[in-house]
Amino acid sequence: MPGDALSQDPAELRRRIDTSKAHPARVYDVFLGGKDHYSVDRAAAAAGLAANPRGYLDVRHNRDFLRRAVSTLVQQDGIRQFLDIGTGLPTAENVHQIAQRTTPDARVVYVDNDPVVLAHARALLTSGPEGRTDYIDADFKNPAQILEQAAKTLDFDQPIALCLVAILHFVEDEEAYPIVRELVDALPAGSRLVLSHLTEDLNPENIRAVQRTYTERGFTFVLRTRAEVERFFTESSLEVVEPGVVPVHHWRADHAAPVPDQPEPSYLAGLDDIEKVRYADINDVTDADINVYAGVGNKT
């Protein structure tokens, strides 16, 4: 059921949308083949793709990691509650759809602070009748507000999976680590942390080129080492589950990433590079393509 955020005046929402500069959620939407972005976001995505022509594999495999992680937690660990912060724009296979396919009574709370995401958030609230979804209009940097609002939908006496997928590289160290600790501290035993993060450990030349294109556009863009990513788990006293913090395409790979339907070759040939991304088959990924670590931690 919708939260208070969705009652906001549409005119006020429009005033909050800044179309003069790119926003990470909307750039991500470009790479996922969405339509809820602006020319400035498309330009940022195109610049990133020019810097790293296989960079769309980071985005798409990051999303596929979320599919695998949520499926694992529901099917194998019995997790029925999810707090997804930095949700981004609605896309195919949102967390509640993945979870409720196996567990119809799963509850999911989405959190984001981009007004464009909020404007489309009702698409995130199409819960099955047995489950429940909600949306919180809040900033990651205000964990107390997130926790207070999430408690209206989630039972904090039962395990919760906290999803911080491709959000922490937009937050500097002095804020990122304490916020994650505060969020995890509020979760009961048996909860999980689902995390992915950009790194320069794997293919530094490619990702540094992308970093330059985005920092020039005003993004905070922090590339962390494996040890620095692992620190999000260890500082919160979490046990990292197998296979550990690994390149995203290696986290319990099932080689079942969805393959988009292919258009006519003549149509595909007429598209520019950023438009072709939505039709790319990501199953041909190699280690030289990926710049994202992923891991799941267990709160004992």
XYZ file of C-alpha atoms in Angstrom:
300
model
C 0.000 0.000 0.000
C 1.326 3.467 -0.842
C 2.961 5.589 1.800
C 2.501 9.315 2.409
C 5.203 10.128 -0.141
C 2.894 9.269 -3.008
C 0.342 11.884 -1.961
C 2.711 14.702 -2.912
C 1.377 17.355 -5.258
C 2.456 16.572 -8.871
C 3.303 20.237 -9.412
C 5.615 20.165 -6.393
C 7.255 17.027 -7.747
C 7.880 18.733 -11.078
C 9.504 21.662 -9.270
C 11.875 19.262 -7.520
C 13.086 17.675 -10.760
C 16.358 19.210 -11.904
C 16.770 18.528 -15.615
C 19.916 20.674 -15.864
C 22.234 17.967 -14.527
C 22.366 14.191 -14.695
C 21.133 12.043 -11.823
C 22.590 8.576 -11.077
C 19.176 6.864 -10.935
C 18.234 8.256 -14.325
C 21.612 7.428 -15.926
C 21.158 3.876 -14.610
C 17.719 3.868 -16.249
C 19.324 4.703 -19.610
C 21.600 1.660 -19.390
C 18.690 -0.579 -18.430
C 16.752 0.501 -21.501
C 14.201 2.596 -19.585
C 12.460 5.735 -20.742
C 12.248 7.759 -17.522
C 15.205 10.063 -18.041
C 16.214 13.329 -19.700
C 18.644 14.334 -22.417
C 21.262 15.294 -19.831
C 21.095 11.775 -18.349
C 21.345 10.213 -21.786
C 24.382 12.384 -22.549
C 26.050 11.249 -19.317
C 25.343 7.603 -20.119
C 26.656 8.032 -23.653
C 29.855 9.632 -22.331
C 30.319 6.746 -19.901
C 29.786 4.243 -22.710
C 32.282 6.043 -24.919
C 34.835 5.866 -22.104
C 34.143 2.152 -21.557
C 32.229 0.551 -24.467
C 31.482 -2.600 -22.444
C 30.495 -0.599 -19.376
C 26.834 -1.478 -19.773
C 27.813 -4.935 -18.489
C 28.551 -3.444 -15.052
C 25.028 -2.026 -14.872
C 23.215 -5.038 -16.269
C 25.188 -7.589 -14.221
C 24.678 -5.487 -11.123
C 20.940 -5.790 -11.730
C 21.237 -9.514 -12.364
C 23.107 -9.915 -9.067
C 20.079 -8.394 -7.332
C 17.877 -11.021 -9.017
C 20.105 -13.855 -7.857
C 20.584 -12.497 -4.340
C 16.887 -11.895 -3.677
C 15.996 -15.300 -5.136
C 18.591 -16.990 -2.913
C 17.454 -15.208 0.226
C 13.801 -16.065 -0.372
C 14.196 -19.624 -1.612
C 17.070 -20.839 0.558
C 17.119 -18.566 3.616
C 13.418 -17.894 4.111
C 13.772 -14.086 4.117
C 10.395 -12.436 3.641
C 11.190 -8.750 4.190
C 13.347 -6.384 2.131
C 14.459 -2.776 2.618
C 15.794 -1.565 -0.741
C 17.564 1.812 -0.432
C 18.557 3.680 -3.574
C 15.865 1.841 -5.464
C 16.115 3.717 -8.723
C 13.448 3.854 -11.375
C 11.025 0.937 -11.732
C 12.308 -1.666 -14.150
C 11.606 -5.273 -15.031
C 12.152 -7.599 -12.106
C 11.902 -5.274 -9.131
C 12.591 -6.754 -5.687
C 8.948 -7.399 -4.792
C 8.345 -9.192 -8.088
C 11.344 -11.473 -7.573
C 10.496 -12.171 -3.928
C 6.736 -12.586 -4.266
C 7.089 -15.028 -7.149
C 8.330 -17.527 -4.558
C 6.886 -16.041 -1.366
C 3.604 -14.230 -2.063
C 3.479 -12.704 1.434
C 6.881 -10.985 1.109
C 7.045 -7.342 2.220
C 9.244 -4.778 0.483
C 9.984 -1.140 1.298
C 11.670 0.947 -1.395
C 13.624 4.115 -0.571
C 14.835 6.851 -2.914
C 14.962 10.639 -2.949
C 14.870 11.415 -6.671
C 11.546 13.071 -7.566
C 11.527 11.278 -10.931
C 11.682 7.951 -9.082
C 8.911 9.134 -6.777
C 6.776 10.156 -9.764
C 6.931 6.572 -11.037
C 6.904 4.839 -7.659
C 3.378 3.485 -7.976
C 4.838 0.943 -10.402
C 6.833 -0.373 -7.425
C 3.704 -0.902 -5.362
C 1.933 -3.562 -7.415
C 2.159 -6.108 -4.639
C 0.261 -9.351 -4.753
C -2.707 -9.504 -2.352
C -0.819 -11.499 0.282
C 2.263 -9.258 0.376
C 2.852 -5.587 0.891
C 5.031 -2.873 -0.626
C 5.690 0.723 0.330
C 7.827 3.617 -0.879
C 9.728 6.117 1.286
C 10.827 9.462 -0.128
C 14.035 9.866 1.884
C 17.768 10.375 1.555
C 20.209 7.554 2.336
C 22.019 10.058 4.547
C 19.036 10.162 6.924
C 18.928 6.566 8.212
C 16.824 7.440 11.251
C 13.995 8.663 9.028
C 14.266 5.578 6.825
C 14.102 3.211 9.778
C 11.183 5.028 11.381
C 9.148 4.984 8.186
C 10.102 1.420 7.228
C 8.801 0.147 10.578
C 5.278 0.999 9.409
C 5.511 -1.834 6.878
C 8.300 -4.139 8.026
C 8.435 -6.148 11.262
C 11.792 -5.344 12.868
C 11.453 -8.396 15.114
C 11.844 -10.636 12.059
C 14.799 -10.890 9.620
C 15.083 -8.175 6.971
C 17.336 -8.037 3.920
C 18.864 -4.575 3.556
C 19.690 -3.960 -0.117
C 22.390 -1.364 -0.833
C 22.940 -2.139 -4.484
C 25.120 0.293 -6.464
C 24.514 3.182 -4.076
C 27.545 3.412 -1.774
C 29.978 4.579 -4.464
C 27.987 7.830 -4.477
C 28.766 8.430 -0.772
C 32.069 9.524 0.782
C 33.735 7.393 3.484
C 32.992 9.681 6.414
C 29.259 9.216 5.816
C 29.035 5.811 4.137
C 30.453 3.536 6.829
C 28.604 5.054 9.824
C 25.282 5.045 7.935
C 25.608 1.378 7.013
C 26.439 0.542 10.637
C 23.388 2.453 11.874
C 21.092 0.680 9.438
C 22.477 -2.783 10.178
C 22.422 -2.183 13.944
C 18.652 -1.670 13.720
C 18.077 -5.054 12.071
C 17.345 -8.231 14.054
C 19.499 -11.349 14.050
C 19.096 -13.407 10.890
C 18.964 -10.304 8.700
C 21.109 -9.880 5.582
C 23.021 -7.097 3.859
C 22.959 -7.281 0.042
C 25.647 -4.967 -1.328
C 27.337 -4.131 -4.626
C 29.959 -1.487 -5.304
C 32.139 -0.116 -8.102
C 35.882 -0.718 -7.825
C 39.101 0.044 -9.672
C 40.707 -3.232 -8.538
C 39.607 -5.207 -11.560
C 40.007 -3.110 -14.707
C 41.300 0.267 -13.521
C 41.840 1.983 -16.858
C 38.242 1.458 -17.963
C 36.553 2.486 -14.747
C 38.785 5.516 -14.150
C 37.776 6.809 -17.583
C 34.120 6.415 -16.594
C 34.803 8.055 -13.227
C 36.200 11.132 -14.976
C 33.101 11.533 -17.151
C 30.801 11.430 -14.125
C 32.817 13.559 -11.720
C 32.922 16.221 -14.431
C 29.118 16.196 -14.192
C 29.156 16.706 -10.447
C 28.667 13.121 -9.235
C 30.352 11.823 -6.123
C 32.030 8.685 -7.473
C 34.084 6.704 -4.937
C 35.860 3.589 -6.221
C 36.643 1.238 -3.335
C 38.986 -1.732 -3.079
C 37.841 -5.204 -2.101
C 39.096 -4.577 1.453
C 37.154 -1.316 1.607
C 33.995 -3.041 0.377
C 34.492 -5.874 2.880
C 34.760 -3.215 5.585
C 31.030 -2.473 5.193
C 30.408 -6.018 6.409
C 33.128 -6.364 9.032
C 32.431 -3.014 10.735
C 28.822 -4.121 11.148
C 29.854 -7.531 12.541
C 28.358 -9.384 9.575
C 29.458 -12.798 8.377
C 30.043 -12.668 4.622
C 28.397 -15.705 3.037
C 29.925 -17.789 0.239
C 31.434 -16.981 -2.204
C 32.471 -13.800 -0.357
C 32.971 -10.359 -1.881
C 33.615 -11.189 -5.536
C 33.246 -9.646 -9.000
C 29.516 -9.286 -9.491
C 29.152 -11.819 -12.312
C 30.768 -14.507 -10.144
C 28.349 -14.209 -7.199
C 26.518 -17.552 -7.417
C 26.335 -17.319 -11.191
C 23.418 -19.226 -12.684
C 23.979 -18.151 -16.310
C 20.307 -17.263 -16.534
C 20.481 -13.520 -17.183
C 17.437 -12.569 -19.259
C 18.130 -12.150 -22.974
C 16.192 -9.236 -24.500
C 14.005 -9.883 -27.511
C 15.925 -8.902 -30.637
C 14.557 -6.394 -33.159
C 14.974 -6.622 -36.900
C 18.665 -6.254 -37.899
C 17.882 -3.215 -40.049
C 16.247 -1.481 -37.077
C 19.143 -2.353 -34.774
C 21.681 -1.048 -37.292
C 19.948 2.345 -37.268
C 20.287 2.838 -33.493
C 23.096 4.716 -31.794
C 25.363 2.889 -29.355
C 23.485 3.850 -26.211
C 20.180 2.626 -27.701
C 21.712 -0.695 -28.729
C 22.615 -1.443 -25.108
C 19.059 -2.440 -24.209
C 19.212 -5.317 -26.718
C 22.646 -6.626 -25.681
C 22.976 -10.196 -24.425
C 25.085 -9.935 -21.256
C 25.863 -13.638 -21.026
C 29.069 -13.118 -23.031
C 30.690 -11.266 -20.104
C 34.380 -11.744 -19.291
C 36.446 -10.732 -16.261
C 37.903 -7.874 -18.330
C 34.428 -6.304 -18.562
C 33.483 -6.003 -14.894
C 34.236 -3.296 -12.310
C 31.738 -4.207 -9.579
C 32.123 -6.218 -6.387
C 29.130 -7.905 -4.797
C 28.493 -9.735 -1.550
C 25.886 -10.759 1.001
C 26.388 -10.637 4.768
C 24.514 -12.436 7.535
C 23.756 -10.841 10.920
C 24.139 -13.539 13.527
